Amino acid sequence: QVQIVESGGGLVQPGGNLNLYCVASGTINSLVAMAWYRQVPGKELEMVASITRYGTTAYGNSMKGRVSISIDSLKNTVYLQMNKLQPEDAAVYYCNANLWTGPSRADYWGQGTQVTVSS
């Protein structure tokens, strides 16, 4: 059993910052990578940032330059630092974890955390 739990979402004013956290727990043999996606109202699901267990990062275009992702592989925890948030960043942010569990490798998703940007 695997659980993916996000936290850190909430209300922030335009131009403000927010940090998101995600913890993967359960029967995990090996963590391959973790990533943050977002679903903006009226838009398709898009990748914000991803990181491998070794620290290799990749960023989507939507928030490139305004976010930084990091990982604690020992704790199976990923962090997302978001800066200069704008109303268009309001979305549900989802954590994804690509994991080996026994002989299988698969993606696991959290329930999402709401980020609201409003004055």
mmCIF file of N, CA and C in Angstrom:
data_model
loop_
_atom_site.group_PDB
_atom_site.id
_atom_site.type_symbol
_atom_site.label_atom_id
_atom_site.label_comp_id
_atom_site.label_asym_id
_atom_site.label_seq_id
_atom_site.Cartn_x
_atom_site.Cartn_y
_atom_site.Cartn_z
ATOM 1 N N GLN A 1 0.827 -1.176 0.000
ATOM 2 C CA GLN A 1 0.000 0.000 0.000
ATOM 3 C C GLN A 1 0.878 1.248 0.000
ATOM 4 N N VAL A 2 0.478 2.205 -0.806
ATOM 5 C CA VAL A 2 1.211 3.450 -0.950
ATOM 6 C C VAL A 2 0.261 4.614 -0.714
ATOM 7 N N GLN A 3 0.739 5.596 0.016
ATOM 8 C CA GLN A 3 -0.024 6.806 0.249
ATOM 9 C C GLN A 3 0.794 8.017 -0.182
ATOM 10 N N ILE A 4 0.144 8.913 -0.904
ATOM 11 C CA ILE A 4 0.756 10.155 -1.332
ATOM 12 C C ILE A 4 -0.046 11.283 -0.711
ATOM 13 N N VAL A 5 0.591 12.098 0.098
ATOM 14 C CA VAL A 5 -0.112 13.148 0.821
ATOM 15 C C VAL A 5 0.555 14.492 0.586
ATOM 16 N N GLU A 6 -0.214 15.441 0.037
ATOM 17 C CA GLU A 6 0.272 16.794 -0.176
ATOM 18 C C GLU A 6 -0.165 17.700 0.972
ATOM 19 N N SER A 7 0.577 18.761 1.163
ATOM 20 C CA SER A 7 0.213 19.765 2.139
ATOM 21 C C SER A 7 0.859 21.094 1.754
ATOM 22 N N GLY A 8 0.396 22.160 2.367
ATOM 23 C CA GLY A 8 0.987 23.464 2.145
ATOM 24 C C GLY A 8 0.163 24.403 1.296
ATOM 25 N N GLY A 9 -0.899 23.907 0.689
ATOM 26 C CA GLY A 9 -1.740 24.767 -0.113
ATOM 27 C C GLY A 9 -2.522 25.733 0.749
ATOM 28 N N GLY A 10 -3.086 26.731 0.107
ATOM 29 C CA GLY A 10 -3.861 27.712 0.830
ATOM 30 C C GLY A 10 -4.040 28.979 0.034
ATOM 31 N N LEU A 11 -4.407 30.030 0.736
ATOM 32 C CA LEU A 11 -4.652 31.332 0.121
ATOM 33 C C LEU A 11 -3.410 32.204 0.215
ATOM 34 N N VAL A 12 -3.039 32.793 -0.901
ATOM 35 C CA VAL A 12 -1.896 33.694 -0.944
ATOM 36 C C VAL A 12 -2.247 34.887 -1.816
ATOM 37 N N GLN A 13 -1.719 36.046 -1.475
ATOM 38 C CA GLN A 13 -1.953 37.246 -2.262
ATOM 39 C C GLN A 13 -1.091 37.240 -3.521
ATOM 40 N N PRO A 14 -1.540 37.910 -4.575
ATOM 41 C CA PRO A 14 -0.717 38.007 -5.779
ATOM 42 C C PRO A 14 0.679 38.527 -5.449
ATOM 43 N N GLY A 15 1.687 37.883 -6.018
ATOM 44 C CA GLY A 15 3.062 38.234 -5.733
ATOM 45 C C GLY A 15 3.645 37.515 -4.542
ATOM 46 N N GLY A 16 2.820 36.771 -3.850
ATOM 47 C CA GLY A 16 3.257 36.061 -2.669
ATOM 48 C C GLY A 16 3.913 34.729 -2.985
ATOM 49 N N ASN A 17 4.374 34.080 -1.934
ATOM 50 C CA ASN A 17 5.081 32.808 -2.053
ATOM 51 C C ASN A 17 4.373 31.722 -1.256
ATOM 52 N N LEU A 18 4.633 30.500 -1.647
ATOM 53 C CA LEU A 18 4.019 29.368 -0.970
ATOM 54 C C LEU A 18 4.908 28.145 -1.158
ATOM 55 N N ASN A 19 4.982 27.328 -0.132
ATOM 56 C CA ASN A 19 5.747 26.089 -0.203
ATOM 57 C C ASN A 19 4.816 24.895 -0.084
ATOM 58 N N LEU A 20 4.963 23.956 -0.992
ATOM 59 C CA LEU A 20 4.178 22.741 -0.978
ATOM 60 C C LEU A 20 5.052 21.557 -0.577
ATOM 61 N N TYR A 21 4.424 20.582 0.076
ATOM 62 C CA TYR A 21 5.129 19.411 0.545
ATOM 63 C C TYR A 21 4.375 18.156 0.134
ATOM 64 N N CYS A 22 5.108 17.109 -0.125
ATOM 65 C CA CYS A 22 4.496 15.842 -0.484
ATOM 66 C C CYS A 22 5.306 14.704 0.104
ATOM 67 N N VAL A 23 4.607 13.789 0.756
ATOM 68 C CA VAL A 23 5.253 12.638 1.366
ATOM 69 C C VAL A 23 4.665 11.357 0.791
ATOM 70 N N ALA A 24 5.527 10.488 0.304
ATOM 71 C CA ALA A 24 5.124 9.164 -0.146
ATOM 72 C C ALA A 24 5.472 8.159 0.943
ATOM 73 N N SER A 25 4.520 7.342 1.301
ATOM 74 C CA SER A 25 4.751 6.363 2.357
ATOM 75 C C SER A 25 4.088 5.042 2.010
ATOM 76 N N GLY A 26 4.453 4.017 2.749
ATOM 77 C CA GLY A 26 3.905 2.699 2.517
ATOM 78 C C GLY A 26 4.976 1.721 2.088
ATOM 79 N N THR A 27 4.548 0.701 1.359
ATOM 80 C CA THR A 27 5.468 -0.337 0.908
ATOM 81 C C THR A 27 6.182 0.124 -0.354
ATOM 82 N N ILE A 28 7.311 0.769 -0.166
ATOM 83 C CA ILE A 28 8.094 1.332 -1.266
ATOM 84 C C ILE A 28 9.461 0.677 -1.283
ATOM 85 N N ASN A 29 9.784 0.030 -2.382
ATOM 86 C CA ASN A 29 11.104 -0.563 -2.538
ATOM 87 C C ASN A 29 12.122 0.458 -3.028
ATOM 88 N N SER A 30 11.692 1.308 -3.939
ATOM 89 C CA SER A 30 12.582 2.312 -4.494
ATOM 90 C C SER A 30 11.770 3.456 -5.087
ATOM 91 N N LEU A 31 12.167 4.669 -4.772
ATOM 92 C CA LEU A 31 11.560 5.857 -5.340
ATOM 93 C C LEU A 31 12.345 6.260 -6.578
ATOM 94 N N VAL A 32 11.669 6.355 -7.707
ATOM 95 C CA VAL A 32 12.326 6.732 -8.957
ATOM 96 C C VAL A 32 12.330 8.245 -9.120
ATOM 97 N N ALA A 33 11.161 8.838 -8.993
ATOM 98 C CA ALA A 33 11.041 10.275 -9.165
ATOM 99 C C ALA A 33 9.750 10.757 -8.534
ATOM 100 N N MET A 34 9.709 12.037 -8.256
ATOM 101 C CA MET A 34 8.486 12.672 -7.793
ATOM 102 C C MET A 34 8.294 13.954 -8.576
ATOM 103 N N ALA A 35 7.054 14.378 -8.674
ATOM 104 C CA ALA A 35 6.758 15.548 -9.487
ATOM 105 C C ALA A 35 5.517 16.259 -8.977
ATOM 106 N N TRP A 36 5.411 17.514 -9.356
ATOM 107 C CA TRP A 36 4.227 18.316 -9.087
ATOM 108 C C TRP A 36 3.538 18.654 -10.394
ATOM 109 N N TYR A 37 2.247 18.445 -10.427
ATOM 110 C CA TYR A 37 1.399 18.843 -11.531
ATOM 111 C C TYR A 37 0.339 19.792 -11.008
ATOM 112 N N ARG A 38 -0.292 20.513 -11.911
ATOM 113 C CA ARG A 38 -1.394 21.355 -11.499
ATOM 114 C C ARG A 38 -2.520 21.298 -12.517
ATOM 115 N N GLN A 39 -3.719 21.505 -12.019
ATOM 116 C CA GLN A 39 -4.894 21.589 -12.862
ATOM 117 C C GLN A 39 -5.485 22.976 -12.677
ATOM 118 N N VAL A 40 -5.233 23.834 -13.649
ATOM 119 C CA VAL A 40 -5.785 25.183 -13.638
ATOM 120 C C VAL A 40 -7.209 25.121 -14.187
ATOM 121 N N PRO A 41 -8.149 25.805 -13.560
ATOM 122 C CA PRO A 41 -9.522 25.782 -14.075
ATOM 123 C C PRO A 41 -9.572 26.137 -15.556
ATOM 124 N N GLY A 42 -10.226 25.287 -16.337
ATOM 125 C CA GLY A 42 -10.343 25.502 -17.765
ATOM 126 C C GLY A 42 -9.129 25.086 -18.570
ATOM 127 N N LYS A 43 -8.118 24.540 -17.908
ATOM 128 C CA LYS A 43 -6.901 24.130 -18.592
ATOM 129 C C LYS A 43 -6.633 22.649 -18.371
ATOM 130 N N GLU A 44 -5.728 22.119 -19.170
ATOM 131 C CA GLU A 44 -5.344 20.725 -19.036
ATOM 132 C C GLU A 44 -4.330 20.557 -17.912
ATOM 133 N N LEU A 45 -4.250 19.345 -17.403
ATOM 134 C CA LEU A 45 -3.245 19.031 -16.395
ATOM 135 C C LEU A 45 -1.857 19.283 -16.966
ATOM 136 N N GLU A 46 -1.016 19.960 -16.208
ATOM 137 C CA GLU A 46 0.314 20.283 -16.691
ATOM 138 C C GLU A 46 1.360 20.054 -15.611
ATOM 139 N N MET A 47 2.549 19.687 -16.049
ATOM 140 C CA MET A 47 3.634 19.454 -15.121
ATOM 141 C C MET A 47 4.258 20.771 -14.689
ATOM 142 N N VAL A 48 4.487 20.900 -13.418
ATOM 143 C CA VAL A 48 5.139 22.078 -12.869
ATOM 144 C C VAL A 48 6.628 21.820 -12.698
ATOM 145 N N ALA A 49 6.960 20.712 -12.065
ATOM 146 C CA ALA A 49 8.352 20.378 -11.821
ATOM 147 C C ALA A 49 8.473 18.907 -11.475
ATOM 148 N N SER A 50 9.610 18.324 -11.779
ATOM 149 C CA SER A 50 9.867 16.938 -11.439
ATOM 150 C C SER A 50 11.296 16.794 -10.959
ATOM 151 N N ILE A 51 11.532 15.733 -10.209
ATOM 152 C CA ILE A 51 12.868 15.496 -9.679
ATOM 153 C C ILE A 51 13.056 14.006 -9.448
ATOM 154 N N THR A 52 14.222 13.506 -9.795
ATOM 155 C CA THR A 52 14.541 12.106 -9.553
ATOM 156 C C THR A 52 15.078 11.942 -8.141
ATOM 157 N N ARG A 53 15.215 10.704 -7.719
ATOM 158 C CA ARG A 53 15.735 10.440 -6.385
ATOM 159 C C ARG A 53 17.166 10.924 -6.237
ATOM 160 N N TYR A 54 17.848 11.098 -7.364
ATOM 161 C CA TYR A 54 19.230 11.542 -7.340
ATOM 162 C C TYR A 54 19.359 13.061 -7.433
ATOM 163 N N GLY A 55 18.240 13.751 -7.611
ATOM 164 C CA GLY A 55 18.258 15.194 -7.616
ATOM 165 C C GLY A 55 18.210 15.855 -8.972
ATOM 166 N N THR A 56 18.074 15.091 -10.040
ATOM 167 C CA THR A 56 17.961 15.679 -11.369
ATOM 168 C C THR A 56 16.580 16.303 -11.534
ATOM 169 N N THR A 57 16.538 17.563 -11.928
ATOM 170 C CA THR A 57 15.281 18.301 -11.998
ATOM 171 C C THR A 57 14.887 18.639 -13.425
ATOM 172 N N ALA A 58 13.598 18.849 -13.595
ATOM 173 C CA ALA A 58 13.038 19.338 -14.846
ATOM 174 C C ALA A 58 11.850 20.216 -14.503
ATOM 175 N N TYR A 59 11.655 21.275 -15.291
ATOM 176 C CA TYR A 59 10.588 22.221 -15.015
ATOM 177 C C TYR A 59 9.720 22.429 -16.230
ATOM 178 N N GLY A 60 8.425 22.511 -16.001
ATOM 179 C CA GLY A 60 7.510 22.860 -17.056
ATOM 180 C C GLY A 60 7.568 24.348 -17.335
ATOM 181 N N ASN A 61 7.005 24.737 -18.468
ATOM 182 C CA ASN A 61 7.069 26.135 -18.878
ATOM 183 C C ASN A 61 6.138 27.047 -18.081
ATOM 184 N N SER A 62 5.112 26.491 -17.513
ATOM 185 C CA SER A 62 4.094 27.315 -16.876
ATOM 186 C C SER A 62 4.627 28.138 -15.716
ATOM 187 N N MET A 63 5.525 27.562 -14.942
ATOM 188 C CA MET A 63 6.045 28.259 -13.781
ATOM 189 C C MET A 63 7.561 28.280 -13.737
ATOM 190 N N LYS A 64 8.182 28.033 -14.878
ATOM 191 C CA LYS A 64 9.635 28.024 -14.942
ATOM 192 C C LYS A 64 10.205 29.351 -14.472
ATOM 193 N N GLY A 65 11.195 29.272 -13.612
ATOM 194 C CA GLY A 65 11.816 30.464 -13.069
ATOM 195 C C GLY A 65 11.168 30.959 -11.796
ATOM 196 N N ARG A 66 9.997 30.435 -11.479
ATOM 197 C CA ARG A 66 9.292 30.859 -10.276
ATOM 198 C C ARG A 66 9.128 29.738 -9.266
ATOM 199 N N VAL A 67 9.620 28.559 -9.602
ATOM 200 C CA VAL A 67 9.499 27.427 -8.699
ATOM 201 C C VAL A 67 10.830 26.706 -8.577
ATOM 202 N N SER A 68 11.000 26.048 -7.464
ATOM 203 C CA SER A 68 12.183 25.243 -7.222
ATOM 204 C C SER A 68 11.764 23.968 -6.515
ATOM 205 N N ILE A 69 12.174 22.836 -7.046
ATOM 206 C CA ILE A 69 11.804 21.552 -6.476
ATOM 207 C C ILE A 69 13.033 20.895 -5.851
ATOM 208 N N SER A 70 12.822 20.235 -4.744
ATOM 209 C CA SER A 70 13.896 19.523 -4.074
ATOM 210 C C SER A 70 13.343 18.244 -3.471
ATOM 211 N N ILE A 71 14.231 17.318 -3.124
ATOM 212 C CA ILE A 71 13.786 16.027 -2.633
ATOM 213 C C ILE A 71 14.646 15.553 -1.480
ATOM 214 N N ASP A 72 14.016 14.882 -0.554
ATOM 215 C CA ASP A 72 14.696 14.157 0.503
ATOM 216 C C ASP A 72 14.381 12.688 0.250
ATOM 217 N N SER A 73 15.281 12.009 -0.437
ATOM 218 C CA SER A 73 15.025 10.634 -0.858
ATOM 219 C C SER A 73 14.878 9.681 0.321
ATOM 220 N N LEU A 74 15.597 9.953 1.385
ATOM 221 C CA LEU A 74 15.520 9.099 2.558
ATOM 222 C C LEU A 74 14.131 9.144 3.180
ATOM 223 N N LYS A 75 13.508 10.309 3.130
ATOM 224 C CA LYS A 75 12.183 10.490 3.706
ATOM 225 C C LYS A 75 11.068 10.384 2.676
ATOM 226 N N ASN A 76 11.425 10.148 1.405
ATOM 227 C CA ASN A 76 10.445 10.097 0.319
ATOM 228 C C ASN A 76 9.564 11.343 0.322
ATOM 229 N N THR A 77 10.213 12.468 0.450
ATOM 230 C CA THR A 77 9.520 13.736 0.540
ATOM 231 C C THR A 77 10.023 14.692 -0.533
ATOM 232 N N VAL A 78 9.097 15.376 -1.191
ATOM 233 C CA VAL A 78 9.445 16.358 -2.197
ATOM 234 C C VAL A 78 8.873 17.707 -1.785
ATOM 235 N N TYR A 79 9.618 18.760 -2.076
ATOM 236 C CA TYR A 79 9.232 20.108 -1.723
ATOM 237 C C TYR A 79 9.129 20.954 -2.981
ATOM 238 N N LEU A 80 8.193 21.872 -2.992
ATOM 239 C CA LEU A 80 8.056 22.800 -4.102
ATOM 240 C C LEU A 80 7.953 24.207 -3.551
ATOM 241 N N GLN A 81 8.950 25.011 -3.832
ATOM 242 C CA GLN A 81 8.941 26.411 -3.453
ATOM 243 C C GLN A 81 8.385 27.223 -4.615
ATOM 244 N N MET A 82 7.315 27.945 -4.372
ATOM 245 C CA MET A 82 6.665 28.737 -5.400
ATOM 246 C C MET A 82 6.766 30.214 -5.044
ATOM 247 N N ASN A 83 7.168 31.003 -6.020
ATOM 248 C CA ASN A 83 7.362 32.426 -5.818
ATOM 249 C C ASN A 83 6.549 33.244 -6.819
ATOM 250 N N LYS A 84 6.291 34.478 -6.440
ATOM 251 C CA LYS A 84 5.606 35.435 -7.316
ATOM 252 C C LYS A 84 4.338 34.853 -7.917
ATOM 253 N N LEU A 85 3.526 34.294 -7.063
ATOM 254 C CA LEU A 85 2.291 33.667 -7.512
ATOM 255 C C LEU A 85 1.318 34.703 -8.060
ATOM 256 N N GLN A 86 0.636 34.330 -9.104
ATOM 257 C CA GLN A 86 -0.328 35.188 -9.774
ATOM 258 C C GLN A 86 -1.678 34.499 -9.826
ATOM 259 N N PRO A 87 -2.743 35.256 -10.083
ATOM 260 C CA PRO A 87 -4.076 34.639 -10.125
ATOM 261 C C PRO A 87 -4.160 33.449 -11.067
ATOM 262 N N GLU A 88 -3.434 33.480 -12.174
ATOM 263 C CA GLU A 88 -3.471 32.365 -13.104
ATOM 264 C C GLU A 88 -2.818 31.102 -12.558
ATOM 265 N N ASP A 89 -2.129 31.218 -11.436
ATOM 266 C CA ASP A 89 -1.527 30.056 -10.793
ATOM 267 C C ASP A 89 -2.506 29.322 -9.886
ATOM 268 N N ALA A 90 -3.652 29.902 -9.664
ATOM 269 C CA ALA A 90 -4.655 29.254 -8.834
ATOM 270 C C ALA A 90 -5.058 27.931 -9.461
ATOM 271 N N ALA A 91 -4.952 26.876 -8.696
ATOM 272 C CA ALA A 91 -5.206 25.546 -9.227
ATOM 273 C C ALA A 91 -5.147 24.534 -8.098
ATOM 274 N N VAL A 92 -5.510 23.318 -8.435
ATOM 275 C CA VAL A 92 -5.246 22.205 -7.546
ATOM 276 C C VAL A 92 -3.897 21.628 -7.943
ATOM 277 N N TYR A 93 -3.004 21.540 -6.999
ATOM 278 C CA TYR A 93 -1.670 21.031 -7.250
ATOM 279 C C TYR A 93 -1.580 19.587 -6.757
ATOM 280 N N TYR A 94 -1.151 18.711 -7.650
ATOM 281 C CA TYR A 94 -1.082 17.286 -7.358
ATOM 282 C C TYR A 94 0.352 16.795 -7.296
ATOM 283 N N CYS A 95 0.608 15.915 -6.364
ATOM 284 C CA CYS A 95 1.910 15.277 -6.241
ATOM 285 C C CYS A 95 1.870 13.907 -6.902
ATOM 286 N N ASN A 96 2.889 13.622 -7.686
ATOM 287 C CA ASN A 96 3.038 12.331 -8.341
ATOM 288 C C ASN A 96 4.332 11.673 -7.890
ATOM 289 N N ALA A 97 4.266 10.382 -7.647
ATOM 290 C CA ALA A 97 5.452 9.620 -7.281
ATOM 291 C C ALA A 97 5.549 8.386 -8.153
ATOM 292 N N ASN A 98 6.697 8.202 -8.782
ATOM 293 C CA ASN A 98 6.959 7.002 -9.568
ATOM 294 C C ASN A 98 7.790 6.073 -8.700
ATOM 295 N N LEU A 99 7.228 4.902 -8.408
ATOM 296 C CA LEU A 99 7.810 4.036 -7.398
ATOM 297 C C LEU A 99 7.916 2.591 -7.859
ATOM 298 N N TRP A 100 8.906 1.905 -7.327
ATOM 299 C CA TRP A 100 8.984 0.461 -7.407
ATOM 300 C C TRP A 100 8.375 -0.086 -6.123
ATOM 301 N N THR A 101 7.346 -0.889 -6.263
ATOM 302 C CA THR A 101 6.739 -1.575 -5.132
ATOM 303 C C THR A 101 6.748 -3.064 -5.455
ATOM 304 N N GLY A 102 7.614 -3.815 -4.792
ATOM 305 C CA GLY A 102 7.812 -5.199 -5.169
ATOM 306 C C GLY A 102 8.384 -5.248 -6.572
ATOM 307 N N PRO A 103 7.775 -6.053 -7.471
ATOM 308 C CA PRO A 103 8.290 -6.141 -8.843
ATOM 309 C C PRO A 103 7.709 -5.113 -9.791
ATOM 310 N N SER A 104 6.843 -4.239 -9.298
ATOM 311 C CA SER A 104 6.123 -3.321 -10.161
ATOM 312 C C SER A 104 6.593 -1.883 -10.000
ATOM 313 N N ARG A 105 6.558 -1.163 -11.115
ATOM 314 C CA ARG A 105 6.846 0.267 -11.136
ATOM 315 C C ARG A 105 5.606 0.981 -11.641
ATOM 316 N N ALA A 106 5.182 1.988 -10.917
ATOM 317 C CA ALA A 106 3.954 2.673 -11.284
ATOM 318 C C ALA A 106 3.930 4.082 -10.721
ATOM 319 N N ASP A 107 2.999 4.866 -11.252
ATOM 320 C CA ASP A 107 2.767 6.224 -10.770
ATOM 321 C C ASP A 107 1.669 6.229 -9.723
ATOM 322 N N TYR A 108 1.892 6.995 -8.683
ATOM 323 C CA TYR A 108 0.912 7.165 -7.625
ATOM 324 C C TYR A 108 0.637 8.644 -7.449
ATOM 325 N N TRP A 109 -0.614 8.960 -7.167
ATOM 326 C CA TRP A 109 -1.050 10.348 -7.087
ATOM 327 C C TRP A 109 -1.671 10.670 -5.746
ATOM 328 N N GLY A 110 -1.447 11.886 -5.300
ATOM 329 C CA GLY A 110 -2.115 12.376 -4.116
ATOM 330 C C GLY A 110 -3.472 12.948 -4.464
ATOM 331 N N GLN A 111 -4.193 13.384 -3.449
ATOM 332 C CA GLN A 111 -5.525 13.944 -3.647
ATOM 333 C C GLN A 111 -5.501 15.392 -4.114
ATOM 334 N N GLY A 112 -4.358 16.036 -3.991
ATOM 335 C CA GLY A 112 -4.217 17.407 -4.425
ATOM 336 C C GLY A 112 -4.360 18.396 -3.280
ATOM 337 N N THR A 113 -3.756 19.539 -3.446
ATOM 338 C CA THR A 113 -3.877 20.622 -2.481
ATOM 339 C C THR A 113 -4.215 21.903 -3.232
ATOM 340 N N GLN A 114 -5.211 22.618 -2.742
ATOM 341 C CA GLN A 114 -5.714 23.805 -3.424
ATOM 342 C C GLN A 114 -4.829 25.013 -3.148
ATOM 343 N N VAL A 115 -4.473 25.708 -4.216
ATOM 344 C CA VAL A 115 -3.758 26.972 -4.109
ATOM 345 C C VAL A 115 -4.654 28.058 -4.685
ATOM 346 N N THR A 116 -4.969 29.034 -3.866
ATOM 347 C CA THR A 116 -5.802 30.144 -4.286
ATOM 348 C C THR A 116 -4.992 31.428 -4.212
ATOM 349 N N VAL A 117 -5.014 32.193 -5.280
ATOM 350 C CA VAL A 117 -4.272 33.448 -5.345
ATOM 351 C C VAL A 117 -5.282 34.576 -5.492
ATOM 352 N N SER A 118 -5.414 35.375 -4.464
ATOM 353 C CA SER A 118 -6.408 36.430 -4.458
ATOM 354 C C SER A 118 -6.028 37.504 -3.452
ATOM 355 N N SER A 119 -6.388 38.734 -3.774
ATOM 356 C CA SER A 119 -6.152 39.832 -2.860
ATOM 357 C C SER A 119 -7.317 40.026 -1.911
#
